[in-house]
mmCIF file of C-alpha atoms in Angstrom:
data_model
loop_
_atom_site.group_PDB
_atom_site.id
_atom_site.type_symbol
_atom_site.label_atom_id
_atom_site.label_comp_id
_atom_site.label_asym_id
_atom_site.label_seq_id
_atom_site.Cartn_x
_atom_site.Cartn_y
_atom_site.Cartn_z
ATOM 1 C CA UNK A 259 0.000 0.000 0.000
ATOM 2 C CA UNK A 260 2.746 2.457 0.633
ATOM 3 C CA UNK A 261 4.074 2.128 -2.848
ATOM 4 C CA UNK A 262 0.056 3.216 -3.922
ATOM 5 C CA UNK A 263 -0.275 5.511 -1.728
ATOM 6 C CA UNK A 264 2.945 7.075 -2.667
ATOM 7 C CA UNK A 265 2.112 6.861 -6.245
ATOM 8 C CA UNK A 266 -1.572 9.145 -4.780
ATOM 9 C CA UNK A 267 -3.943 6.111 -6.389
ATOM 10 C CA UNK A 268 -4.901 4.177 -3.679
ATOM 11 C CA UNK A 269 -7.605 6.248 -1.722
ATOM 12 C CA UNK A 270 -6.750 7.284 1.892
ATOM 13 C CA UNK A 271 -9.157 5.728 4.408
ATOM 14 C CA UNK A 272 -9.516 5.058 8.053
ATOM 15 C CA UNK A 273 -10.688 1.517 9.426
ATOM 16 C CA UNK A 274 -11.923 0.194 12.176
ATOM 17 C CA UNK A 275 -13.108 -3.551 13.378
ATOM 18 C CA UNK A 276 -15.553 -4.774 16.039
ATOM 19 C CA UNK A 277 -16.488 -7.459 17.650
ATOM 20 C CA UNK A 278 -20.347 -6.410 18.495
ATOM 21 C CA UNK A 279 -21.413 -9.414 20.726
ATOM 22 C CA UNK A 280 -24.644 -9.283 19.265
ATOM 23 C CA UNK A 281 -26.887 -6.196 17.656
ATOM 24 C CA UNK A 282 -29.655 -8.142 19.186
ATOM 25 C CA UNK A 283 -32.441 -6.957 17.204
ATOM 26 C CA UNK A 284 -35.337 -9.311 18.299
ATOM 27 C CA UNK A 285 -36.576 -6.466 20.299
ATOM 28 C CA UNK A 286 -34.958 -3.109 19.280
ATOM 29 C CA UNK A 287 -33.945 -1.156 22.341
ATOM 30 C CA UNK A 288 -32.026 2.019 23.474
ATOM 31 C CA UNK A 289 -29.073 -0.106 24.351
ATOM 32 C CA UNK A 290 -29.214 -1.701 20.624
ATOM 33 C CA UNK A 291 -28.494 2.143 19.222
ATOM 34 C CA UNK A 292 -26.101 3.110 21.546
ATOM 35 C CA UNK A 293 -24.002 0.632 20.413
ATOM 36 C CA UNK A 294 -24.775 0.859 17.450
ATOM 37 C CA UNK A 295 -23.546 5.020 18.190
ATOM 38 C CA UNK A 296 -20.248 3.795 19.959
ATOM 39 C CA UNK A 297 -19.338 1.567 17.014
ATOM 40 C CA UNK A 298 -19.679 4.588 14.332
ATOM 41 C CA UNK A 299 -18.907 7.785 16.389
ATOM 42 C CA UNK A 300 -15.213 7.476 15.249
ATOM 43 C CA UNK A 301 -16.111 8.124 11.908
ATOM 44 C CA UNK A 302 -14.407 5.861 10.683
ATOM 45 C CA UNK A 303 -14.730 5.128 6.663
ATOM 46 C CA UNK A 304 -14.917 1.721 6.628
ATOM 47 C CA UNK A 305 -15.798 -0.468 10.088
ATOM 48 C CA UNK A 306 -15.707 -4.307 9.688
ATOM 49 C CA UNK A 307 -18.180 -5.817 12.223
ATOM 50 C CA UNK A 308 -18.545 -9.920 13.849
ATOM 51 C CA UNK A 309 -20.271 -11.552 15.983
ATOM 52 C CA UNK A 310 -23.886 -9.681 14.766
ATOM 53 C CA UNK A 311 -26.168 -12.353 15.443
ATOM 54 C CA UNK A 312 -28.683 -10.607 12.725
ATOM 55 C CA UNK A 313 -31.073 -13.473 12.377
ATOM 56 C CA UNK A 314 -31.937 -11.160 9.336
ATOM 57 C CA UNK A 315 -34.598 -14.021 7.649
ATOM 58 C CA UNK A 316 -36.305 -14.255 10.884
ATOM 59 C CA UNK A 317 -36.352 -10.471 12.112
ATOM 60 C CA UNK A 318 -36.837 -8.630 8.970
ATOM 61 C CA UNK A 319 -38.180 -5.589 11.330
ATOM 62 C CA UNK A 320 -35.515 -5.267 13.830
ATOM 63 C CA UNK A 321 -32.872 -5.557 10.495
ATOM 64 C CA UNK A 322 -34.616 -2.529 8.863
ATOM 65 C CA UNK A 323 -34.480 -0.678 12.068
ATOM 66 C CA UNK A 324 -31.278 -1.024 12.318
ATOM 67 C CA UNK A 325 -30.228 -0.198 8.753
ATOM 68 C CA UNK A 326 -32.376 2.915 9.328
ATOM 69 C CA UNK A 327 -30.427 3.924 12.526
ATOM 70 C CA UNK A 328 -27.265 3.382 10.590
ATOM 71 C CA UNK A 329 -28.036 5.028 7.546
ATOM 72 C CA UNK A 330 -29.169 7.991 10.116
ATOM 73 C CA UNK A 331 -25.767 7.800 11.566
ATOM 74 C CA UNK A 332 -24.062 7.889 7.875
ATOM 75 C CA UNK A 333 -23.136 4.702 7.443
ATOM 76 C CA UNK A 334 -24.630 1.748 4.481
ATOM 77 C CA UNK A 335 -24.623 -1.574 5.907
ATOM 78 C CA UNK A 336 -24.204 -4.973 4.229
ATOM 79 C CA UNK A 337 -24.122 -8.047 5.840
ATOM 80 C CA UNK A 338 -23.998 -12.145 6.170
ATOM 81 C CA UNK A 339 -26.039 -12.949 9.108
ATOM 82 C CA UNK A 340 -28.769 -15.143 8.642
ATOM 83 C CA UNK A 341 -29.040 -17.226 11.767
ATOM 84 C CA UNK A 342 -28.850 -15.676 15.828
ATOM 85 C CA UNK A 343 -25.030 -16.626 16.002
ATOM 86 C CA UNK A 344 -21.792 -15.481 14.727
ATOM 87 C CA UNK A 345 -22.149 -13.266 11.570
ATOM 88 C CA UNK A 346 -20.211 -10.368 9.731
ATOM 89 C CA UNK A 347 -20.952 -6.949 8.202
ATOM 90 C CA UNK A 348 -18.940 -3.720 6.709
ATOM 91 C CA UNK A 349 -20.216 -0.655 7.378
ATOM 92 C CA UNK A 350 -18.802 1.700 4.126
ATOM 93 C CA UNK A 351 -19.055 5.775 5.047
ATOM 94 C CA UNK A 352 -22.209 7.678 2.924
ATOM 95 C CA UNK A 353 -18.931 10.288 2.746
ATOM 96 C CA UNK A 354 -17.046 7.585 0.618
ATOM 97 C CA UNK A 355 -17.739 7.728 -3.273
ATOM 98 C CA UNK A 356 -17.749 4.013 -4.013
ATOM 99 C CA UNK A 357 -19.270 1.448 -6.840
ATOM 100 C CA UNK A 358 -20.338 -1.822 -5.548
ATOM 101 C CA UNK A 359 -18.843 -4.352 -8.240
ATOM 102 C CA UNK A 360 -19.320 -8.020 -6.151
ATOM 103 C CA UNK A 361 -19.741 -10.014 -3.228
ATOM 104 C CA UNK A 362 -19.161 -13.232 -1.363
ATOM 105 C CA UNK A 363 -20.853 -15.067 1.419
ATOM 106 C CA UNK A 364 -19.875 -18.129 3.070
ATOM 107 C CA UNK A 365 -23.466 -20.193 4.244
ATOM 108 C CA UNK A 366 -22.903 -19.709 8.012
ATOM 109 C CA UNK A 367 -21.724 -16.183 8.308
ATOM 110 C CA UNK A 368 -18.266 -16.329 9.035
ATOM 111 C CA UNK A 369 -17.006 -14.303 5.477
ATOM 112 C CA UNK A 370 -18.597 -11.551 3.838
ATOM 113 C CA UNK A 371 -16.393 -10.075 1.279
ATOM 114 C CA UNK A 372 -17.460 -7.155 -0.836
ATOM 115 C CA UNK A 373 -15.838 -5.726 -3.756
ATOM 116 C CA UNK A 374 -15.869 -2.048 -4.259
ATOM 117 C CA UNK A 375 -14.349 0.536 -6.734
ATOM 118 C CA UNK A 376 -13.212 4.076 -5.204
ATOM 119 C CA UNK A 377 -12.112 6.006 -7.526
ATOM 120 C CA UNK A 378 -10.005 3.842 -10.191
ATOM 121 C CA UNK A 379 -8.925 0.938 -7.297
ATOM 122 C CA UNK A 380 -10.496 -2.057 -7.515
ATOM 123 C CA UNK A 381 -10.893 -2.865 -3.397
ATOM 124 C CA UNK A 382 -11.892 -5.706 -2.008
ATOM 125 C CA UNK A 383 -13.005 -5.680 1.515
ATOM 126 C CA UNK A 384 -13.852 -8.616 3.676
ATOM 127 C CA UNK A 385 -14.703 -8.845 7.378
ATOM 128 C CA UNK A 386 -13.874 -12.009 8.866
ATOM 129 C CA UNK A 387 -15.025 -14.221 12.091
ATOM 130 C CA UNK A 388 -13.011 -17.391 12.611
ATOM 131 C CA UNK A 389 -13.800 -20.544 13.906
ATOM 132 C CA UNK A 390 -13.575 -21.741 17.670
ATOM 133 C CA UNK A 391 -11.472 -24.593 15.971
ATOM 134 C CA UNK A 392 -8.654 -25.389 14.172
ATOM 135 C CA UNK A 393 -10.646 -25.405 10.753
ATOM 136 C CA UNK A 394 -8.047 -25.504 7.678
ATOM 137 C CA UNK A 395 -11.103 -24.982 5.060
ATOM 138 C CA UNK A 396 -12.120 -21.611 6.619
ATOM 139 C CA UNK A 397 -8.787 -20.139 5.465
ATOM 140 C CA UNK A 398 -9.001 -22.349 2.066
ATOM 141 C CA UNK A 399 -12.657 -20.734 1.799
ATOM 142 C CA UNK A 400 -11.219 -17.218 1.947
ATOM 143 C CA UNK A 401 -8.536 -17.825 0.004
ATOM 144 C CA UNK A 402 -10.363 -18.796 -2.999
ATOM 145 C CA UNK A 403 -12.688 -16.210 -2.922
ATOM 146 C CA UNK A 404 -9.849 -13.568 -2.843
ATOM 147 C CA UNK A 405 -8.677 -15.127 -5.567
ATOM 148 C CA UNK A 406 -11.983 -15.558 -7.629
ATOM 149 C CA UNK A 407 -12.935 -11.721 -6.870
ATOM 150 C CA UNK A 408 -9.285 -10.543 -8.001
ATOM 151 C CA UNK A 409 -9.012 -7.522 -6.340
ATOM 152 C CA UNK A 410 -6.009 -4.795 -6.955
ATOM 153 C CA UNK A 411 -6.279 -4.749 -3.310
ATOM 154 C CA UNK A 412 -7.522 -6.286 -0.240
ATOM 155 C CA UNK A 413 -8.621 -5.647 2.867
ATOM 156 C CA UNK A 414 -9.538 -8.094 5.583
ATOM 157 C CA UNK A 415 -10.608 -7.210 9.199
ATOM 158 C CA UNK A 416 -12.588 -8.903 12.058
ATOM 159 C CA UNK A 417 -11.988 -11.153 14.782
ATOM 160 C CA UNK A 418 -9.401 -14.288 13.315
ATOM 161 C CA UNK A 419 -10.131 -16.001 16.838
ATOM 162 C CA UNK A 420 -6.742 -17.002 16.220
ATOM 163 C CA UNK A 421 -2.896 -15.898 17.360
ATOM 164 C CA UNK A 422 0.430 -16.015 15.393
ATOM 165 C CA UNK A 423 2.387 -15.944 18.702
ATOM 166 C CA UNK A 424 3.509 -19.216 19.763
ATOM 167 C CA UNK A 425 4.589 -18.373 23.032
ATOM 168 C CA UNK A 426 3.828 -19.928 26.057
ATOM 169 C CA UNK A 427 0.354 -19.085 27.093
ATOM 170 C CA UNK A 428 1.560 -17.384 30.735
ATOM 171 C CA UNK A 429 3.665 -14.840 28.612
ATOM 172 C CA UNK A 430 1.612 -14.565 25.676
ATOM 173 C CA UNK A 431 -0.529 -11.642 25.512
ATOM 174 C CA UNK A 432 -2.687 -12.696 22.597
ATOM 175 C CA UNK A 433 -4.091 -15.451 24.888
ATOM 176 C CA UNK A 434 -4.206 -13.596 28.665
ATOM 177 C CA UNK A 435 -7.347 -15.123 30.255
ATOM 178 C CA UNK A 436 -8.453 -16.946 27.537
ATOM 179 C CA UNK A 437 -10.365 -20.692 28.789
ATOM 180 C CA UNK A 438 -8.177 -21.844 25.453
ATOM 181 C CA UNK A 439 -5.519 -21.557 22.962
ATOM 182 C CA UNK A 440 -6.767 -20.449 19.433
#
């Protein structure tokens, strides 16, 4: 990126990824917007969210209550939550000019990848929420969609539920009061 951004194509953005622990729309409530008012009041362009718990075939209400609140709050919202666990969204800025060009979405709401244009970069954006287990085809799932939406760039933000640090779990920060290793 610094070799775009040096070069002034790639577009200069701010991001930002949550883990929501639930937008818990069966009932929409005051607490449901003020999170939903902590998670955007950074203003940040792009926001990569996991963990929704949408249930968005089930509570088609509470979903377009929510997408109300967040276009309100000047964000556009896509997502892949279809069941009342796990589940990722982006959240793109109404302040960012942008063309939607494609998407993916795995069937249990653990990758949502959408492809964008801003001005002549091809982006592809993906938030991510990773399996509780050691699951080789999750990364082989993202992997070949990267590939298959052949992006000039990508992006990919959420919560990996996994660590790169292999040290022992009493010195390793990644891991402090977890119940177990990722």
């Amino acid at each position: 990126l610094n070799r775009i951004n040096r070069a002034g194509k790639f577009p200069k953005i701010n991001l930002c990824c949550q883990n929501v622990c639930s937008l818990n729309i069966s009932k929409p409530s005051k607490r449901t917007y003020s999170k939903l008012v902590a998670i955007t009041r950074n203003n940040d362009d792009i926001i990569f969210l996991c963990d929704v718990r949408l249930n968005s075939g089930k509570n088609i209400s509470g979903l377009n209550d929510i997408e109300k609140k967040l276009r309100l709050l000047g964000y556009h919202f896509f997502h892949n939550s279809d069941y009342g666990r796990r589940g990722t969204a982006i959240l793109i800025s109404s302040k960012i000019s942008y063309t939607p060009l494609a998407e993916f979405k795995d069937e249990v709401g653990n990758i949502f990848l959408k492809q964008i244009r801003i001005n002549s970069q091809t982006i592809t954006l993906g938030s991510v929420y990773g399996p509780n287990s050691d699951d080789k085809s999750f990364f082989d799932t993202i992997q070949k969609a990267v590939v298959e939406l052949s992006s000039e760039n990508v992006i990919l933000g959420g919560d990996w539920n996994a660590t790169v640090d292999g040290s022992p779990s009493n010195r390793n920060i990644d891991v402090l009061n977890s119940i177990s290793i990722p």
